[in-house]
CSV table of C-alpha atoms in Angstrom, one decimal:
chain,number,residue,atom,x,y,z
A,625,MET,CA,126.7,109.7,108.0
A,626,THR,CA,127.4,112.5,110.9
A,627,GLY,CA,130.7,111.2,111.8
A,628,LEU,CA,132.1,111.0,107.9
A,629,ARG,CA,131.0,115.3,107.9
A,630,CYS,CA,134.2,115.2,110.1
A,631,ALA,CA,136.2,113.0,107.9
A,632,ALA,CA,135.7,114.8,104.9
A,633,ALA,CA,135.8,117.9,106.5
A,634,LEU,CA,139.3,117.4,107.9
A,635,ALA,CA,140.3,115.8,104.1
A,636,VAL,CA,140.1,118.9,103.1
A,637,PHE,CA,141.9,120.6,106.5
A,638,VAL,CA,144.6,118.6,105.4
A,639,CYS,CA,144.7,119.9,101.5
A,640,HIS,CA,144.5,123.6,102.4
A,641,ALA,CA,146.8,122.8,105.6
A,642,ALA,CA,149.7,121.5,102.3
A,643,ILE,CA,148.9,124.1,99.9
A,644,LEU,CA,150.4,126.4,102.4
A,645,VAL,CA,153.3,124.3,103.2
A,646,ALA,CA,154.4,124.2,99.6
A,647,GLN,CA,153.7,128.2,99.3
A,648,ASP,CA,156.4,129.1,102.0
A,649,ARG,CA,159.4,125.7,101.1
A,650,GLY,CA,158.5,125.9,97.3
A,651,GLY,CA,160.8,123.8,95.5
A,652,PRO,CA,159.7,119.5,95.0
A,653,ILE,CA,156.9,118.6,96.1
A,654,PRO,CA,157.2,115.3,97.8
A,655,ARG,CA,154.4,113.1,96.3
A,656,ALA,CA,152.9,112.6,99.2
A,657,GLN,CA,152.3,116.2,100.0
A,658,VAL,CA,150.1,116.0,96.5
A,659,PHE,CA,148.7,113.7,97.8
A,660,ALA,CA,147.3,115.6,100.6
A,661,VAL,CA,146.2,118.7,98.6
A,662,VAL,CA,144.0,115.6,96.8
A,663,LEU,CA,142.7,114.7,99.8
A,664,GLY,CA,140.6,118.9,100.0
A,665,PRO,CA,139.0,117.9,96.2
A,666,VAL,CA,137.8,114.4,97.7
A,667,GLY,CA,136.1,115.6,100.3
A,668,VAL,CA,134.7,117.8,99.3
A,669,SER,CA,133.5,115.3,96.0
A,670,PHE,CA,131.8,113.3,99.3
A,671,PHE,CA,130.3,116.7,101.0
A,672,PHE,CA,128.2,117.1,96.9
A,673,VAL,CA,127.1,113.5,96.9
A,674,LEU,CA,125.8,113.7,100.0
A,675,SER,CA,124.3,116.6,100.9
A,676,GLY,CA,121.9,115.4,97.7
A,677,PHE,CA,121.9,112.6,99.6
A,678,VAL,CA,120.5,114.0,103.2
A,679,LEU,CA,118.2,116.4,100.7
A,680,THR,CA,116.3,114.3,98.8
A,681,HIS,CA,116.0,111.5,101.8
A,682,SER,CA,115.0,114.0,104.0
A,683,ALA,CA,112.3,116.0,101.7
A,684,ARG,CA,108.2,117.4,102.7
A,685,ALA,CA,105.8,116.5,99.8
A,686,THR,CA,104.3,119.3,99.9
A,687,GLU,CA,106.7,121.3,100.8
A,688,THR,CA,107.3,124.7,98.1
A,689,ALA,CA,110.1,125.5,95.9
A,690,GLY,CA,109.6,129.0,97.9
A,691,ARG,CA,109.9,127.4,101.6
A,692,PHE,CA,112.6,125.2,100.4
A,693,TRP,CA,114.8,128.1,99.5
A,694,SER,CA,114.0,129.9,102.7
A,695,ARG,CA,115.1,126.3,104.7
A,696,ARG,CA,118.6,126.4,102.6
A,697,GLY,CA,119.2,130.0,102.7
A,698,PHE,CA,118.9,130.0,106.9
A,699,ARG,CA,120.9,127.3,106.8
A,700,ILE,CA,123.8,128.5,104.6
A,701,TYR,CA,124.2,132.4,104.9
A,702,PRO,CA,124.3,133.6,108.6
A,703,ALA,CA,127.0,131.6,109.7
A,704,HIS,CA,129.2,132.7,106.2
A,705,LEU,CA,127.7,136.0,107.2
A,706,ALA,CA,129.6,136.2,110.4
A,707,VAL,CA,132.6,134.5,108.8
A,708,TRP,CA,133.0,136.9,106.0
A,709,GLY,CA,133.2,139.6,108.1
A,710,LEU,CA,136.1,138.5,110.2
A,711,CYS,CA,137.8,137.7,106.7
A,712,MET,CA,138.1,141.4,105.6
A,713,VAL,CA,139.4,142.1,109.2
A,714,LEU,CA,141.5,139.5,109.1
A,715,PHE,CA,142.4,141.0,105.2
A,716,HIS,CA,142.1,144.2,105.1
A,717,GLY,CA,142.4,145.4,108.9
A,718,ALA,CA,144.8,142.6,110.2
A,719,GLY,CA,146.9,143.0,107.3
A,720,VAL,CA,146.9,138.7,106.5
A,721,PRO,CA,148.0,138.1,103.1
A,722,ARG,CA,145.3,136.6,100.9
A,723,VAL,CA,147.7,133.7,98.0
A,724,THR,CA,144.3,135.7,95.7
A,725,ALA,CA,143.7,139.7,96.4
A,726,ALA,CA,139.9,139.6,93.9
A,727,GLY,CA,139.2,143.6,96.0
A,728,PRO,CA,136.2,145.6,96.0
A,729,ALA,CA,133.5,143.5,93.6
A,730,GLY,CA,135.5,140.2,95.3
A,731,ASP,CA,135.1,140.5,98.5
A,732,LEU,CA,131.4,141.7,97.4
A,733,ALA,CA,130.7,138.9,95.3
A,734,GLY,CA,131.7,136.3,97.9
A,735,ALA,CA,129.6,137.8,100.7
A,736,LEU,CA,127.0,137.2,98.3
A,737,LEU,CA,127.8,133.7,97.4
A,738,VAL,CA,127.7,134.7,93.8
A,739,HIS,CA,131.5,135.0,93.3
A,740,THR,CA,132.5,131.1,91.1
A,741,LEU,CA,129.5,132.3,88.3
A,742,ILE,CA,131.4,135.7,87.3
A,743,PRO,CA,134.7,134.1,85.9
A,744,VAL,CA,136.1,137.6,85.2
A,745,GLY,CA,139.6,138.2,87.1
A,746,ARG,CA,140.0,136.8,90.3
A,747,ILE,CA,136.2,137.3,91.8
A,748,PRO,CA,136.2,133.8,91.8
A,749,ALA,CA,138.2,134.4,95.1
A,750,GLY,CA,136.7,137.1,96.5
A,751,GLY,CA,135.8,136.6,99.9
A,752,ASN,CA,136.4,133.8,101.5
A,753,SER,CA,137.5,131.8,98.9
A,754,VAL,CA,136.6,127.9,100.5
A,755,THR,CA,133.5,129.5,99.7
A,756,TRP,CA,132.8,128.7,96.5
A,757,SER,CA,131.5,124.5,97.1
A,758,LEU,CA,128.4,127.3,99.0
A,759,THR,CA,127.7,128.8,95.3
A,760,CYS,CA,127.8,125.5,94.2
A,761,GLU,CA,124.7,124.9,96.8
A,762,LEU,CA,123.2,127.4,96.9
A,763,VAL,CA,123.2,126.7,92.5
A,764,PHE,CA,122.2,122.7,93.7
A,765,SER,CA,119.4,123.9,95.8
A,766,LEU,CA,117.1,126.5,93.6
A,767,CYS,CA,117.5,123.6,91.3
A,768,PHE,CA,116.5,120.9,93.9
A,769,PRO,CA,112.8,121.5,93.5
A,770,PHE,CA,112.9,120.8,90.2
A,771,LEU,CA,115.4,118.1,89.7
A,772,LEU,CA,112.8,116.4,93.0
A,773,PRO,CA,109.9,114.4,90.8
A,774,VAL,CA,111.8,114.0,88.1
A,775,VAL,CA,114.2,111.8,90.2
A,776,LEU,CA,110.7,110.5,91.7
A,777,ARG,CA,108.7,109.6,89.2
A,778,LEU,CA,112.2,106.9,88.4
A,779,ARG,CA,111.6,103.7,88.0
A,780,HIS,CA,113.2,101.5,89.8
A,781,ARG,CA,114.3,99.3,87.9
A,782,HIS,CA,116.5,102.2,86.0
A,783,LEU,CA,117.8,104.0,89.4
A,784,ARG,CA,121.3,102.3,88.1
A,785,TYR,CA,121.4,103.8,84.5
A,786,ALA,CA,120.0,106.9,86.0
A,787,ALA,CA,122.9,107.1,88.7
A,788,ALA,CA,126.0,105.9,86.3
A,789,GLY,CA,124.4,109.2,83.6
A,790,ALA,CA,125.7,110.3,86.7
A,791,VAL,CA,129.3,109.6,86.9
A,792,LEU,CA,129.4,109.2,83.0
A,793,VAL,CA,128.2,113.0,83.7
A,794,THR,CA,131.2,113.8,86.1
A,795,TRP,CA,134.3,111.9,84.5
A,796,ALA,CA,132.7,114.2,80.4
A,797,VAL,CA,133.5,117.4,82.1
A,798,PRO,CA,137.2,116.8,82.4
A,799,LEU,CA,137.0,115.2,79.3
A,800,ALA,CA,135.9,118.1,78.1
A,801,ALA,CA,138.2,120.5,79.6
A,802,ILE,CA,141.3,118.5,79.1
A,803,SER,CA,143.3,120.2,76.5
A,804,LEU,CA,142.5,124.2,78.1
A,805,PRO,CA,145.2,126.2,77.8
A,806,GLY,CA,145.7,129.2,79.7
A,807,ALA,CA,147.5,129.7,82.6
A,808,PRO,CA,149.1,126.6,85.1
A,809,VAL,CA,147.4,127.0,88.1
A,810,GLY,CA,150.7,126.9,90.4
A,811,LEU,CA,151.3,126.3,94.0
A,812,GLN,CA,146.7,126.5,94.2
A,813,PHE,CA,146.9,123.1,93.9
A,814,PRO,CA,150.7,122.6,94.0
A,815,GLY,CA,151.5,119.8,92.3
A,816,LEU,CA,149.4,118.8,90.1
A,817,ASP,CA,149.4,120.4,86.2
A,818,MET,CA,146.6,121.9,85.0
A,819,THR,CA,145.9,126.3,83.7
A,820,GLU,CA,143.6,128.6,85.8
A,821,PRO,CA,140.4,127.6,83.3
A,822,GLN,CA,140.7,124.0,83.7
A,823,VAL,CA,140.0,124.6,87.7
A,824,TYR,CA,137.2,126.7,87.2
A,825,LEU,CA,135.5,124.2,84.8
A,826,VAL,CA,136.3,121.4,86.6
A,827,TYR,CA,136.1,122.2,89.9
A,828,LEU,CA,134.5,125.6,90.6
A,829,PHE,CA,132.1,125.8,88.4
A,830,PRO,CA,128.4,124.8,90.2
A,831,LEU,CA,127.0,123.4,86.6
A,832,SER,CA,130.0,121.5,86.1
A,833,ARG,CA,129.5,119.6,90.0
A,834,LEU,CA,125.6,119.0,89.3
A,835,ALA,CA,125.8,115.9,89.3
A,836,GLU,CA,127.7,115.0,92.3
A,837,PHE,CA,124.4,116.5,94.1
A,838,VAL,CA,122.2,114.1,91.7
A,839,LEU,CA,124.2,111.5,91.4
A,840,GLY,CA,123.4,111.5,96.0
A,841,MET,CA,120.0,112.3,94.6
A,842,VAL,CA,119.3,108.7,93.2
A,843,LEU,CA,121.1,107.1,95.6
A,844,ALA,CA,119.3,108.1,98.2
A,845,ARG,CA,116.5,107.2,95.7
A,846,MET,CA,118.4,103.1,95.8
A,847,HIS,CA,118.4,103.4,100.1
A,848,ALA,CA,114.6,104.2,100.3
A,849,ARG,CA,113.8,100.9,98.1
A,850,LYS,CA,117.0,99.0,100.5
A,851,PRO,CA,119.3,99.9,101.9
A,852,ALA,CA,123.0,99.1,100.3
A,853,ALA,CA,124.4,95.3,101.0
A,854,GLY,CA,127.9,96.3,99.6
A,855,PRO,CA,130.9,97.8,100.8
A,856,GLY,CA,130.8,98.2,104.0
A,857,VAL,CA,132.2,102.2,105.7
A,858,THR,CA,135.5,101.0,106.0
A,859,LEU,CA,135.7,99.0,102.9
A,860,SER,CA,134.2,102.0,101.1
A,861,GLY,CA,136.3,104.1,103.5
A,862,THR,CA,139.8,102.2,101.9
A,863,LEU,CA,138.5,102.2,98.5
A,864,VAL,CA,137.9,106.1,98.2
A,865,LEU,CA,141.3,106.1,99.4
A,866,ALA,CA,143.2,103.6,97.1
A,867,THR,CA,141.2,104.5,94.6
A,868,ALA,CA,142.7,108.1,94.7
A,869,ALA,CA,146.6,107.1,95.3
A,870,ALA,CA,145.8,105.5,92.1
A,871,ALA,CA,143.9,107.9,90.3
A,872,LEU,CA,146.9,110.3,91.0
A,873,GLU,CA,149.9,108.6,90.1
A,874,TRP,CA,147.3,107.0,86.6
A,875,LEU,CA,145.7,109.5,85.3
A,876,PRO,CA,145.9,113.2,84.1
A,877,ALA,CA,144.7,116.4,87.1
A,878,PRO,CA,141.7,117.7,86.5
A,879,PHE,CA,139.6,113.5,86.7
A,880,LEU,CA,141.4,114.1,90.4
A,881,LEU,CA,138.6,117.0,91.7
A,882,ALA,CA,136.0,114.5,90.9
A,883,ALA,CA,135.7,112.5,88.3
A,884,ALA,CA,138.8,109.6,90.0
A,885,THR,CA,136.6,109.4,93.3
A,886,THR,CA,132.5,110.2,92.3
A,887,VAL,CA,132.4,105.5,92.5
A,888,PRO,CA,134.0,105.1,95.7
A,889,ASN,CA,132.8,108.1,97.5
A,890,ALA,CA,128.6,107.2,95.9
A,891,LEU,CA,129.5,103.7,97.5
A,892,LEU,CA,131.2,105.6,100.9
A,893,VAL,CA,127.4,107.5,100.7
A,894,ARG,CA,125.4,103.9,100.9
A,895,ALA,CA,127.3,102.1,103.0
A,896,ALA,CA,126.9,104.9,106.1
A,897,ALA,CA,123.5,105.2,105.5
A,898,ALA,CA,121.8,101.1,105.5
A,899,ALA,CA,125.2,101.2,108.7
A,900,ASP,CA,122.5,104.4,110.6
A,901,VAL,CA,119.8,101.7,109.7
A,902,ARG,CA,121.2,98.4,110.6
A,903,ARG,CA,122.5,101.2,113.4
A,904,GLU,CA,126.1,99.0,112.9
A,905,GLY,CA,129.6,100.3,111.0
A,906,TYR,CA,132.5,101.3,112.5
A,907,CYS,CA,132.4,101.9,116.5
A,908,LEU,CA,135.0,105.4,115.7
A,909,LEU,CA,132.2,107.2,113.4
A,910,ARG,CA,129.6,106.8,116.2
A,911,SER,CA,131.8,107.6,119.1
A,912,ARG,CA,130.0,110.8,120.5
A,913,VAL,CA,132.9,113.7,119.9
A,914,VAL,CA,133.1,111.9,116.3
A,915,VAL,CA,129.6,112.1,116.1
A,916,LEU,CA,129.9,116.1,117.3
A,917,LEU,CA,132.8,116.9,115.1
A,918,GLY,CA,130.4,116.2,112.3
A,919,ASP,CA,128.1,118.4,113.4
A,920,LEU,CA,131.1,120.9,113.4
A,921,SER,CA,131.5,120.4,110.2
A,922,TYR,CA,129.8,123.4,108.4
A,923,ALA,CA,131.4,125.6,110.6
A,924,PHE,CA,134.5,124.4,110.5
A,925,TYR,CA,135.1,124.0,106.9
A,926,LEU,CA,134.8,128.4,107.1
A,927,LEU,CA,136.9,129.0,109.4
A,928,HIS,CA,139.4,126.6,109.2
A,929,TYR,CA,141.4,128.5,106.2
A,930,PRO,CA,141.0,132.0,107.5
A,931,ALA,CA,142.6,130.0,110.7
A,932,LEU,CA,145.2,128.8,109.1
A,933,MET,CA,146.3,131.9,107.2
A,934,ALA,CA,145.9,134.1,110.4
A,935,VAL,CA,148.2,131.3,112.0
A,936,ARG,CA,150.8,131.3,109.4
A,937,HIS,CA,150.5,135.1,109.4
A,938,VAL,CA,151.2,135.8,112.2
A,939,ALA,CA,154.5,132.4,113.4
A,940,GLY,CA,156.0,133.5,109.8
A,941,PRO,CA,156.5,131.0,107.0
A,942,SER,CA,159.2,129.1,109.6
A,943,CYS,CA,156.9,127.9,112.0
A,944,PRO,CA,157.3,124.1,112.4
A,945,VAL,CA,153.8,122.4,110.8
A,946,PHE,CA,152.4,120.3,112.7
A,947,ALA,CA,152.4,124.0,114.3
A,948,LEU,CA,151.4,125.9,112.4
A,949,VAL,CA,148.8,122.1,112.0
A,950,GLY,CA,148.3,121.1,115.9
A,951,VAL,CA,147.2,125.6,116.6
A,952,ALA,CA,144.7,126.0,113.1
A,953,LEU,CA,143.0,123.3,114.5
A,954,GLY,CA,142.7,124.4,117.8
A,955,ALA,CA,141.4,127.9,116.9
A,956,SER,CA,138.8,126.7,114.2
A,957,LEU,CA,137.8,123.1,116.7
A,958,ILE,CA,136.6,126.7,119.1
A,959,GLY,CA,135.3,129.2,116.6
A,960,SER,CA,133.7,126.4,114.9
A,961,TRP,CA,131.7,125.4,118.6
A,962,LEU,CA,131.6,129.1,119.9
A,963,LEU,CA,129.6,129.7,115.3
A,964,HIS,CA,127.3,126.8,115.8
A,965,THR,CA,126.2,127.4,119.3
A,966,ARG,CA,126.0,130.9,118.7
A,967,VAL,CA,124.9,131.1,115.1
A,968,GLU,CA,123.8,128.3,113.5
A,969,ARG,CA,121.6,126.9,115.7
A,970,PRO,CA,120.1,129.8,117.6
A,971,THR,CA,119.0,130.9,113.4
A,972,MET,CA,117.6,127.2,112.5
A,973,ARG,CA,115.8,128.0,115.6
A,974,TRP,CA,114.1,130.9,115.2
A,975,PHE,CA,113.0,129.4,111.3
A,976,ALA,CA,111.8,126.2,112.4
A,977,ARG,CA,109.4,128.6,115.0
A,978,ARG,CA,108.0,130.7,112.7
A,979,THR,CA,106.9,127.9,110.1
A,980,ALA,CA,103.5,126.0,110.6
A,981,SER,CA,105.8,122.5,109.4
A,982,ALA,CA,108.1,122.8,112.6
A,983,ARG,CA,105.8,121.6,114.6
A,984,GLY,CA,105.2,117.8,115.0
A,985,ASP,CA,104.9,115.4,112.2
A,986,GLY,CA,106.4,117.2,109.0
A,987,PRO,CA,103.4,115.6,106.2
A,988,PRO,CA,104.4,112.1,103.8
A,989,HIS,CA,107.2,111.7,103.0
A,990,PRO,CA,107.8,111.5,99.4
A,991,LEU,CA,110.3,108.7,98.8
A,992,THR,CA,108.2,106.7,102.1
A,993,GLY,CA,104.9,107.7,103.0
A,994,THR,CA,105.6,108.1,106.0
A,995,PRO,CA,104.9,111.2,108.4
A,996,SER,CA,108.3,113.1,108.5
A,997,SER,CA,109.6,115.0,110.8
A,998,PRO,CA,111.2,118.7,110.3
A,999,SER,CA,114.6,118.9,109.9
A,1000,PRO,CA,117.0,121.5,110.2
A,1001,GLY,CA,118.5,121.6,107.3
């Protein structure tokens, strides 16, 4: 599962690189490039499902809501604020242009991670614009202590119905948004015919994404009862890509942002969890390099877009695509390692030392009843 974090983060990187290239080159967008753009939303949706799974699987029965929220805050904010500060230097000090300038109010809202909760003007694009997904994660975390008892009370025979209900909600949201009028989204999602209100409701608004997180929670219950015996990691990953490609040809654009690949992403999460239990799975995802990159995925996610913007600014719009991608990828990886080792890990270790539950075995796990080890995130 850690290795898959690497793959999902790279999918988001490819998406943003494709968007920047489309903005610079202009003209008709090749279909392959549009597919590359779609990979970003697919990767983000995978992270949302995975987040619900991991938080439920690692939950501690006696952890208070306040302690959980503190732990999540220390997990999310320190690295985010470090990169937000870097973005302010790049955008306001070094003159790196942004696709959408949000102004001081948007940048402040971005620092607090409340920007996509304020659909006013350009505020949702404030700060480090990719952190809109962190606002979603914060909303999920606020809801988690209230959702967990509900999910744990579900009878085993009702889990499949709960999962199906969550999937139906992910489809209902774009269905409700399909006729929303508004300004075309343009080169923010090149090649995809959507309006800005559609993108906000279907993609950016945290409550619209909550069903994906709940689906992950239900999958954790299913996994605790019995690891999946269905498609393996390779087949599930192939199904994700094939479904995204088919949806690009047959479905309206709002359905591509989450709904179309929700079920394949769920199968991939379950397959990866089962492979971890059985010590099976595609060997590349278990290699030390890929696992390390998976550990760096949060830092990489935060840094990759500012890196792409900075490299494009320095090299100019005529910079060859491979040079833009290669330099930005290298800078993102180096910066991710520094951010992970100098900010993320020290912060979580400091938080763990200050909490009594970080010593020895934790309280009984709510899914299995066995002692749970302290979790860093």
